PDB file of C-alpha atoms in Angstrom:
ATOM      1  CA  MET E   7     -43.394  64.482 -30.750  1.00  0.00           C
ATOM      2  CA  ARG E   8     -44.084  60.756 -30.541  1.00  0.00           C
ATOM      3  CA  ARG E   9     -43.959  59.122 -26.848  1.00  0.00           C
ATOM      4  CA  PHE E  10     -42.260  55.534 -26.865  1.00  0.00           C
ATOM      5  CA  ARG E  11     -43.510  52.920 -24.333  1.00  0.00           C
ATOM      6  CA  LEU E  12     -41.311  50.295 -23.270  1.00  0.00           C
ATOM      7  CA  ARG E  13     -42.806  47.074 -23.230  1.00  0.00           C
ATOM      8  CA  PHE E  14     -41.233  43.625 -21.294  1.00  0.00           C
ATOM      9  CA  THR E  15     -42.342  40.269 -22.553  1.00  0.00           C
ATOM     10  CA  VAL E  16     -42.395  37.851 -20.066  1.00  0.00           C
ATOM     11  CA  PRO E  17     -39.428  36.068 -21.289  1.00  0.00           C
ATOM     12  CA  ALA E  18     -37.528  39.195 -20.469  1.00  0.00           C
ATOM     13  CA  LEU E  19     -38.928  39.117 -16.978  1.00  0.00           C
ATOM     14  CA  GLY E  20     -37.730  35.451 -16.756  1.00  0.00           C
ATOM     15  CA  VAL E  21     -34.177  36.352 -17.405  1.00  0.00           C
ATOM     16  CA  PHE E  22     -33.939  39.087 -15.038  1.00  0.00           C
ATOM     17  CA  VAL E  23     -35.150  36.916 -12.081  1.00  0.00           C
ATOM     18  CA  ALA E  24     -32.662  34.206 -13.104  1.00  0.00           C
ATOM     19  CA  VAL E  25     -29.676  36.648 -12.979  1.00  0.00           C
ATOM     20  CA  GLY E  26     -30.907  38.063  -9.572  1.00  0.00           C
ATOM     21  CA  LEU E  27     -31.026  34.759  -7.893  1.00  0.00           C
ATOM     22  CA  LEU E  28     -27.542  33.724  -9.178  1.00  0.00           C
ATOM     23  CA  ALA E  29     -26.204  36.651  -7.702  1.00  0.00           C
ATOM     24  CA  ALA E  30     -27.878  35.895  -4.516  1.00  0.00           C
ATOM     25  CA  LEU E  31     -26.502  32.814  -4.349  1.00  0.00           C
ATOM     26  CA  GLY E  32     -23.047  34.456  -4.997  1.00  0.00           C
ATOM     27  CA  THR E  33     -22.001  31.074  -7.101  1.00  0.00           C
ATOM     28  CA  GLY E  34     -21.747  33.002 -10.266  1.00  0.00           C
ATOM     29  CA  GLY E  35     -23.444  30.179 -11.948  1.00  0.00           C
ATOM     30  CA  SER E  36     -21.131  27.295 -10.652  1.00  0.00           C
ATOM     31  CA  ALA E  37     -22.331  23.903  -8.893  1.00  0.00           C
ATOM     32  CA  PRO E  38     -21.954  23.877  -5.031  1.00  0.00           C
ATOM     33  CA  ALA E  39     -18.589  23.124  -3.734  1.00  0.00           C
ATOM     34  CA  ALA E  40     -17.778  19.131  -3.201  1.00  0.00           C
ATOM     35  CA  VAL E  41     -17.919  18.021   0.801  1.00  0.00           C
ATOM     36  CA  LYS E  42     -14.534  17.623   1.879  1.00  0.00           C
ATOM     37  CA  ARG E  43     -13.802  14.079   3.106  1.00  0.00           C
ATOM     38  CA  VAL E  44     -12.120  14.042   7.054  1.00  0.00           C
ATOM     39  CA  ALA E  45      -9.762  11.392   7.628  1.00  0.00           C
ATOM     40  CA  VAL E  46     -10.182   9.162  10.771  1.00  0.00           C
ATOM     41  CA  VAL E  47      -7.219   8.029  12.331  1.00  0.00           C
ATOM     42  CA  LYS E  48      -7.642   4.655  14.387  1.00  0.00           C
ATOM     43  CA  HIS E  49      -5.440   4.409  17.345  1.00  0.00           C
ATOM     44  CA  THR E  50      -4.202   0.963  18.383  1.00  0.00           C
ATOM     45  CA  ALA E  51      -4.485   0.789  22.368  1.00  0.00           C
ATOM     46  CA  SER E  52      -1.197  -0.203  24.002  1.00  0.00           C
ATOM     47  CA  PRO E  53      -1.118  -3.450  25.912  1.00  0.00           C
ATOM     48  CA  LYS E  54      -1.998  -3.247  29.485  1.00  0.00           C
ATOM     49  CA  VAL E  55       0.381  -3.857  31.965  1.00  0.00           C
ATOM     50  CA  SER E  56      -0.688  -5.605  35.011  1.00  0.00           C
ATOM     51  CA  ILE E  57       1.241  -4.248  38.116  1.00  0.00           C
ATOM     52  CA  ILE E  58       1.944  -6.058  41.445  1.00  0.00           C
ATOM     53  CA  ALA E  59       3.233  -4.989  44.573  1.00  0.00           C
ATOM     54  CA  VAL E  60       5.157  -7.241  46.731  1.00  0.00           C
ATOM     55  CA  THR E  61       6.082  -7.231  50.326  1.00  0.00           C
ATOM     56  CA  LEU E  62       8.802  -9.248  51.779  1.00  0.00           C
ATOM     57  CA  GLY E  63       8.950 -10.075  55.279  1.00  0.00           C
ATOM     58  CA  LYS E  64       5.168  -9.656  55.922  1.00  0.00           C
ATOM     59  CA  PRO E  65       2.856 -10.603  57.445  1.00  0.00           C
ATOM     60  CA  SER E  66       5.800 -12.439  59.194  1.00  0.00           C
ATOM     61  CA  GLU E  67       9.427 -12.538  58.573  1.00  0.00           C
ATOM     62  CA  LEU E  68       9.267 -15.587  56.131  1.00  0.00           C
ATOM     63  CA  ALA E  69       6.220 -14.779  54.137  1.00  0.00           C
ATOM     64  CA  PHE E  70       5.396 -12.398  51.125  1.00  0.00           C
ATOM     65  CA  LYS E  71       2.390 -10.347  50.528  1.00  0.00           C
ATOM     66  CA  LEU E  72       1.551  -9.716  46.922  1.00  0.00           C
ATOM     67  CA  SER E  73      -1.441  -7.602  45.998  1.00  0.00           C
ATOM     68  CA  LYS E  74      -2.532 -10.161  43.436  1.00  0.00           C
ATOM     69  CA  THR E  75      -1.748 -13.854  43.403  1.00  0.00           C
ATOM     70  CA  SER E  76      -4.821 -15.112  40.985  1.00  0.00           C
ATOM     71  CA  MET E  77      -6.261 -14.762  37.481  1.00  0.00           C
ATOM     72  CA  VAL E  78      -3.123 -12.159  36.682  1.00  0.00           C
ATOM     73  CA  PRO E  79      -3.786 -11.419  33.065  1.00  0.00           C
ATOM     74  CA  ALA E  80      -1.302 -13.170  30.732  1.00  0.00           C
ATOM     75  CA  GLY E  81       1.179 -10.652  29.225  1.00  0.00           C
ATOM     76  CA  THR E  82       3.429  -7.924  30.709  1.00  0.00           C
ATOM     77  CA  ILE E  83       3.799  -7.676  34.431  1.00  0.00           C
ATOM     78  CA  THR E  84       5.472  -5.407  36.365  1.00  0.00           C
ATOM     79  CA  PHE E  85       6.635  -6.318  40.345  1.00  0.00           C
ATOM     80  CA  LYS E  86       7.488  -3.809  42.524  1.00  0.00           C
ATOM     81  CA  VAL E  87       9.301  -5.340  45.625  1.00  0.00           C
ATOM     82  CA  THR E  88       9.790  -3.894  49.012  1.00  0.00           C
ATOM     83  CA  ASN E  89      11.650  -5.516  51.925  1.00  0.00           C
ATOM     84  CA  MET E  90       9.762  -4.634  55.228  1.00  0.00           C
ATOM     85  CA  GLY E  91      11.545  -7.521  57.372  1.00  0.00           C
ATOM     86  CA  VAL E  92      14.560  -7.552  59.490  1.00  0.00           C
ATOM     87  CA  ALA E  93      16.252 -10.200  57.593  1.00  0.00           C
ATOM     88  CA  PHE E  94      17.753  -9.792  53.998  1.00  0.00           C
ATOM     89  CA  HIS E  95      15.222 -11.147  51.528  1.00  0.00           C
ATOM     90  CA  ASN E  96      14.445 -11.065  47.623  1.00  0.00           C
ATOM     91  CA  PHE E  97      11.745 -12.020  45.275  1.00  0.00           C
ATOM     92  CA  LYS E  98      12.150 -14.687  42.500  1.00  0.00           C
ATOM     93  CA  LEU E  99       9.420 -15.471  39.758  1.00  0.00           C
ATOM     94  CA  CYS E 100      10.236 -19.064  38.258  1.00  0.00           C
ATOM     95  CA  ALA E 101      10.151 -19.332  34.230  1.00  0.00           C
ATOM     96  CA  LYS E 102       7.973 -22.159  33.951  1.00  0.00           C
ATOM     97  CA  PRO E 103       4.507 -23.173  35.305  1.00  0.00           C
ATOM     98  CA  LEU E 104       3.893 -26.142  37.818  1.00  0.00           C
ATOM     99  CA  ALA E 105       1.569 -28.961  37.386  1.00  0.00           C
ATOM    100  CA  SER E 106       0.806 -28.731  41.143  1.00  0.00           C
ATOM    101  CA  ALA E 107       1.545 -26.881  44.251  1.00  0.00           C
ATOM    102  CA  THR E 108       3.627 -29.901  45.334  1.00  0.00           C
ATOM    103  CA  ASP E 109       6.276 -29.279  42.892  1.00  0.00           C
ATOM    104  CA  VAL E 110       7.686 -26.200  44.309  1.00  0.00           C
ATOM    105  CA  ALA E 111      11.643 -26.400  44.750  1.00  0.00           C
ATOM    106  CA  ASP E 112      14.119 -24.187  46.554  1.00  0.00           C
ATOM    107  CA  ALA E 113      15.695 -23.312  43.084  1.00  0.00           C
ATOM    108  CA  CYS E 114      14.500 -22.461  39.524  1.00  0.00           C
ATOM    109  CA  THR E 115      15.487 -20.557  36.515  1.00  0.00           C
ATOM    110  CA  GLY E 116      13.721 -17.072  36.573  1.00  0.00           C
ATOM    111  CA  LYS E 117      13.622 -13.571  37.073  1.00  0.00           C
ATOM    112  CA  ALA E 118      14.902 -12.175  40.519  1.00  0.00           C
ATOM    113  CA  THR E 119      15.572  -8.893  42.367  1.00  0.00           C
ATOM    114  CA  PRO E 120      18.783  -8.034  44.053  1.00  0.00           C
ATOM    115  CA  ILE E 121      19.193  -9.275  47.771  1.00  0.00           C
ATOM    116  CA  LEU E 122      17.118  -6.541  49.676  1.00  0.00           C
ATOM    117  CA  LYS E 123      17.932  -4.994  52.926  1.00  0.00           C
ATOM    118  CA  HIS E 124      15.225  -3.695  55.464  1.00  0.00           C
ATOM    119  CA  GLY E 125      13.407  -0.838  53.479  1.00  0.00           C
ATOM    120  CA  GLN E 126      15.101  -1.282  49.966  1.00  0.00           C
ATOM    121  CA  THR E 127      12.972  -1.633  46.863  1.00  0.00           C
ATOM    122  CA  ALA E 128      13.506  -3.168  43.452  1.00  0.00           C
ATOM    123  CA  THR E 129      11.105  -3.633  40.444  1.00  0.00           C
ATOM    124  CA  PHE E 130      11.285  -5.792  37.141  1.00  0.00           C
ATOM    125  CA  THR E 131       9.125  -6.319  34.484  1.00  0.00           C
ATOM    126  CA  LEU E 132       8.556  -9.369  32.232  1.00  0.00           C
ATOM    127  CA  THR E 133       6.208 -10.996  29.779  1.00  0.00           C
ATOM    128  CA  ILE E 134       4.219 -14.130  30.504  1.00  0.00           C
ATOM    129  CA  SER E 135       2.299 -15.485  27.741  1.00  0.00           C
ATOM    130  CA  LYS E 136       1.460 -19.002  28.774  1.00  0.00           C
ATOM    131  CA  LYS E 137      -1.072 -19.585  31.396  1.00  0.00           C
ATOM    132  CA  GLY E 138      -0.227 -21.420  34.336  1.00  0.00           C
ATOM    133  CA  LYS E 139       0.955 -21.484  38.225  1.00  0.00           C
ATOM    134  CA  TYR E 140       4.408 -19.918  38.683  1.00  0.00           C
ATOM    135  CA  GLU E 141       6.407 -20.325  41.744  1.00  0.00           C
ATOM    136  CA  PHE E 142       7.821 -17.407  43.401  1.00  0.00           C
ATOM    137  CA  LEU E 143      10.285 -17.463  46.335  1.00  0.00           C
ATOM    138  CA  CYS E 144      13.201 -15.945  48.266  1.00  0.00           C
ATOM    139  CA  THR E 145      16.481 -17.349  47.121  1.00  0.00           C
ATOM    140  CA  VAL E 146      18.315 -16.527  50.759  1.00  0.00           C
ATOM    141  CA  THR E 147      19.383 -19.576  52.104  1.00  0.00           C
ATOM    142  CA  GLY E 148      16.854 -21.521  53.977  1.00  0.00           C
ATOM    143  CA  HIS E 149      14.077 -19.249  53.208  1.00  0.00           C
ATOM    144  CA  ALA E 150      11.962 -21.025  50.539  1.00  0.00           C
ATOM    145  CA  ALA E 151      12.520 -24.330  52.636  1.00  0.00           C
ATOM    146  CA  ALA E 152      11.152 -22.389  55.616  1.00  0.00           C
ATOM    147  CA  GLY E 153       7.921 -21.226  53.761  1.00  0.00           C
ATOM    148  CA  MET E 154       9.110 -18.195  51.910  1.00  0.00           C
ATOM    149  CA  ARG E 155       7.462 -19.584  48.565  1.00  0.00           C
ATOM    150  CA  GLY E 156       4.021 -19.059  46.929  1.00  0.00           C
ATOM    151  CA  LEU E 157       2.266 -19.445  43.717  1.00  0.00           C
ATOM    152  CA  LEU E 158       1.309 -16.844  40.934  1.00  0.00           C
ATOM    153  CA  GLY E 159      -1.754 -17.605  38.896  1.00  0.00           C
ATOM    154  CA  VAL E 160      -1.487 -16.335  35.226  1.00  0.00           C
ATOM    155  CA  GLY E 161      -4.805 -16.661  33.721  1.00  0.00           C
ATOM    156  CA  VAL E 162      -5.740 -19.265  36.233  1.00  0.00           C
ATOM    157  CA  ALA E 163      -7.001 -19.404  39.716  1.00  0.00           C
ATOM    158  CA  VAL E 164      -5.018 -20.206  42.773  1.00  0.00           C
ATOM    159  CA  VAL E 165      -6.764 -20.754  46.086  1.00  0.00           C
ATOM    160  CA  SER E 166      -5.269 -20.313  49.480  1.00  0.00           C
ATOM    161  CA  GLY E 167      -4.810 -24.107  50.202  1.00  0.00           C
ATOM    162  CA  GLU E 168      -2.485 -24.308  47.421  1.00  0.00           C
ATOM    163  CA  GLN E 169      -0.552 -21.239  48.453  1.00  0.00           C
ATOM    164  CA  LYS E 170       0.049 -23.125  52.085  1.00  0.00           C
ATOM    165  CA  ILE E 171       0.865 -26.161  50.045  1.00  0.00           C
ATOM    166  CA  ALA E 172       3.458 -24.434  48.178  1.00  0.00           C
ATOM    167  CA  ALA E 173       4.792 -22.706  51.419  1.00  0.00           C
ATOM    168  CA  THR E 174       5.409 -25.775  53.503  1.00  0.00           C
ATOM    169  CA  ALA E 175       6.007 -28.318  50.728  1.00  0.00           C
ATOM    170  CA  ASP E 176       9.596 -29.615  52.379  1.00  0.00           C
ATOM    171  CA  SER E 177       9.600 -27.051  55.227  1.00  0.00           C
ATOM    172  CA  SER E 178      10.082 -30.126  58.019  1.00  0.00           C
ATOM    173  CA  ALA E 179      12.184 -33.371  57.912  1.00  0.00           C
ATOM    174  CA  SER E 180      10.891 -36.669  57.409  1.00  0.00           C
ATOM    175  CA  THR E 181      12.071 -37.482  60.864  1.00  0.00           C
ATOM    176  CA  GLY E 182       9.830 -36.365  63.840  1.00  0.00           C
ATOM    177  CA  GLY E 183       8.798 -32.668  61.899  1.00  0.00           C
ATOM    178  CA  THR E 184      11.747 -31.155  63.132  1.00  0.00           C
ATOM    179  CA  SER E 185      12.413 -28.182  61.362  1.00  0.00           C
ATOM    180  CA  THR E 186      14.958 -28.227  58.565  1.00  0.00           C
ATOM    181  CA  THR E 187      15.804 -24.430  58.935  1.00  0.00           C
ATOM    182  CA  PRO E 188      19.522 -23.349  59.209  1.00  0.00           C
ATOM    183  CA  LYS E 189      20.878 -22.207  62.278  1.00  0.00           C
ATOM    184  CA  SER E 190      23.313 -19.391  62.239  1.00  0.00           C
ATOM    185  CA  SER E 191      26.910 -19.945  61.348  1.00  0.00           C
ATOM    186  CA  GLY E 192      28.319 -16.679  62.144  1.00  0.00           C
ATOM    187  CA  GLY E 193      29.333 -17.504  65.913  1.00  0.00           C
ATOM    188  CA  GLY E 194      26.853 -15.546  67.244  1.00  0.00           C
ATOM    189  CA  THR E 195      27.247 -12.407  65.022  1.00  0.00           C
ATOM    190  CA  GLY E 196      23.490 -12.898  63.679  1.00  0.00           C
ATOM    191  CA  ASP E 197      21.135 -15.551  62.060  1.00  0.00           C
ATOM    192  CA  VAL E 198      21.354 -16.637  58.590  1.00  0.00           C
ATOM    193  CA  GLY E 199      20.208 -13.997  56.563  1.00  0.00           C
ATOM    194  CA  CYS E 200      20.196 -11.378  59.131  1.00  0.00           C
ATOM    195  CA  PRO E 201      22.068  -8.105  59.768  1.00  0.00           C
ATOM    196  CA  PRO E 202      25.110  -8.824  62.041  1.00  0.00           C
ATOM    197  CA  GLY E 203      23.858  -9.004  65.648  1.00  0.00           C
ATOM    198  CA  VAL E 204      20.292  -8.943  64.647  1.00  0.00           C
ATOM    199  CA  THR E 205      17.599 -11.811  65.237  1.00  0.00           C
ATOM    200  CA  VAL E 206      14.108 -11.849  64.902  1.00  0.00           C
ATOM    201  CA  LYS E 207      13.820 -12.325  68.504  1.00  0.00           C
ATOM    202  CA  SER E 208      15.819  -9.540  69.302  1.00  0.00           C
ATOM    203  CA  SER E 209      13.935  -6.897  67.010  1.00  0.00           C
ATOM    204  CA  GLY E 210      10.537  -7.974  67.981  1.00  0.00           C
ATOM    205  CA  ASN E 211       9.466  -9.506  64.522  1.00  0.00           C
ATOM    206  CA  ALA E 212       8.283 -13.047  64.126  1.00  0.00           C
ATOM    207  CA  ASP E 213       9.542 -16.029  61.824  1.00  0.00           C
ATOM    208  CA  ALA E 214       6.222 -17.754  61.668  1.00  0.00           C
ATOM    209  CA  ASP E 215       7.326 -20.484  64.589  1.00  0.00           C
ATOM    210  CA  GLY E 216       5.709 -20.689  67.858  1.00  0.00           C
ATOM    211  CA  ASP E 217       9.166 -19.785  69.948  1.00  0.00           C
ATOM    212  CA  GLU E 218       8.392 -16.003  69.917  1.00  0.00           C
ATOM    213  CA  LEU E 219       4.814 -16.679  71.318  1.00  0.00           C
ATOM    214  CA  GLY E 220       6.193 -19.372  74.037  1.00  0.00           C
ATOM    215  CA  THR E 221       4.291 -21.994  72.475  1.00  0.00           C
ATOM    216  CA  GLU E 222       7.326 -23.900  71.498  1.00  0.00           C
ATOM    217  CA  PRO E 223      10.970 -24.341  72.798  1.00  0.00           C
ATOM    218  CA  ASP E 224      13.070 -21.585  71.452  1.00  0.00           C
ATOM    219  CA  ASP E 225      14.992 -23.159  68.446  1.00  0.00           C
ATOM    220  CA  GLN E 226      17.362 -20.098  68.259  1.00  0.00           C
ATOM    221  CA  ASP E 227      16.570 -19.910  64.225  1.00  0.00           C
ATOM    222  CA  GLY E 228      16.212 -16.212  64.525  1.00  0.00           C
ATOM    223  CA  CYS E 229      15.479 -14.483  61.113  1.00  0.00           C
ATOM    224  CA  VAL E 230      15.381 -17.706  59.536  1.00  0.00           C
TER     225      VAL E 230
END
């Protein structure tokens, strides 16, 4: 009986190696899969809103206290207003910028809160795109003329000296420097802007005059 020997040539061995590599890769001979592209979504940031806290009746009855009055970014501004005074007050921001602190007035076109009693709050938001110095004031009769005014610098600086000029621009008459602040017209039931029967003097508050401290005669101006 003849014996047959199987002989493998080198080319045949190469075929077996190639088949083994393909099986190991598990690709079935196909090309590698393409890399998937990931879409990148860009989110546009919302415009920043400046928030300014406004306190009425502090540090004195006829005064404002704002958390920021200078270099406020142009754009959307929200005012959160609280009346901490005894008298009735409100907060109004004029719509047009002023050329000078001496140009303040007792009235203007703008946006304002309602008249607020002690402890009441109000909020309003507006957008100011033009840089400049904007007057704010209390519109209760006599309050702005008595010093309840100031300047808000939008995109510009406002110094303390300008705030003082704005508050005192017409707070005294041209004759003798006598205060032009109106007196009570309620027959003794309270001063202008005050609840009936209440005055600054009786409540222990101050109205930025010297009569509460005894350095000036009592001018009976009470809350105003």
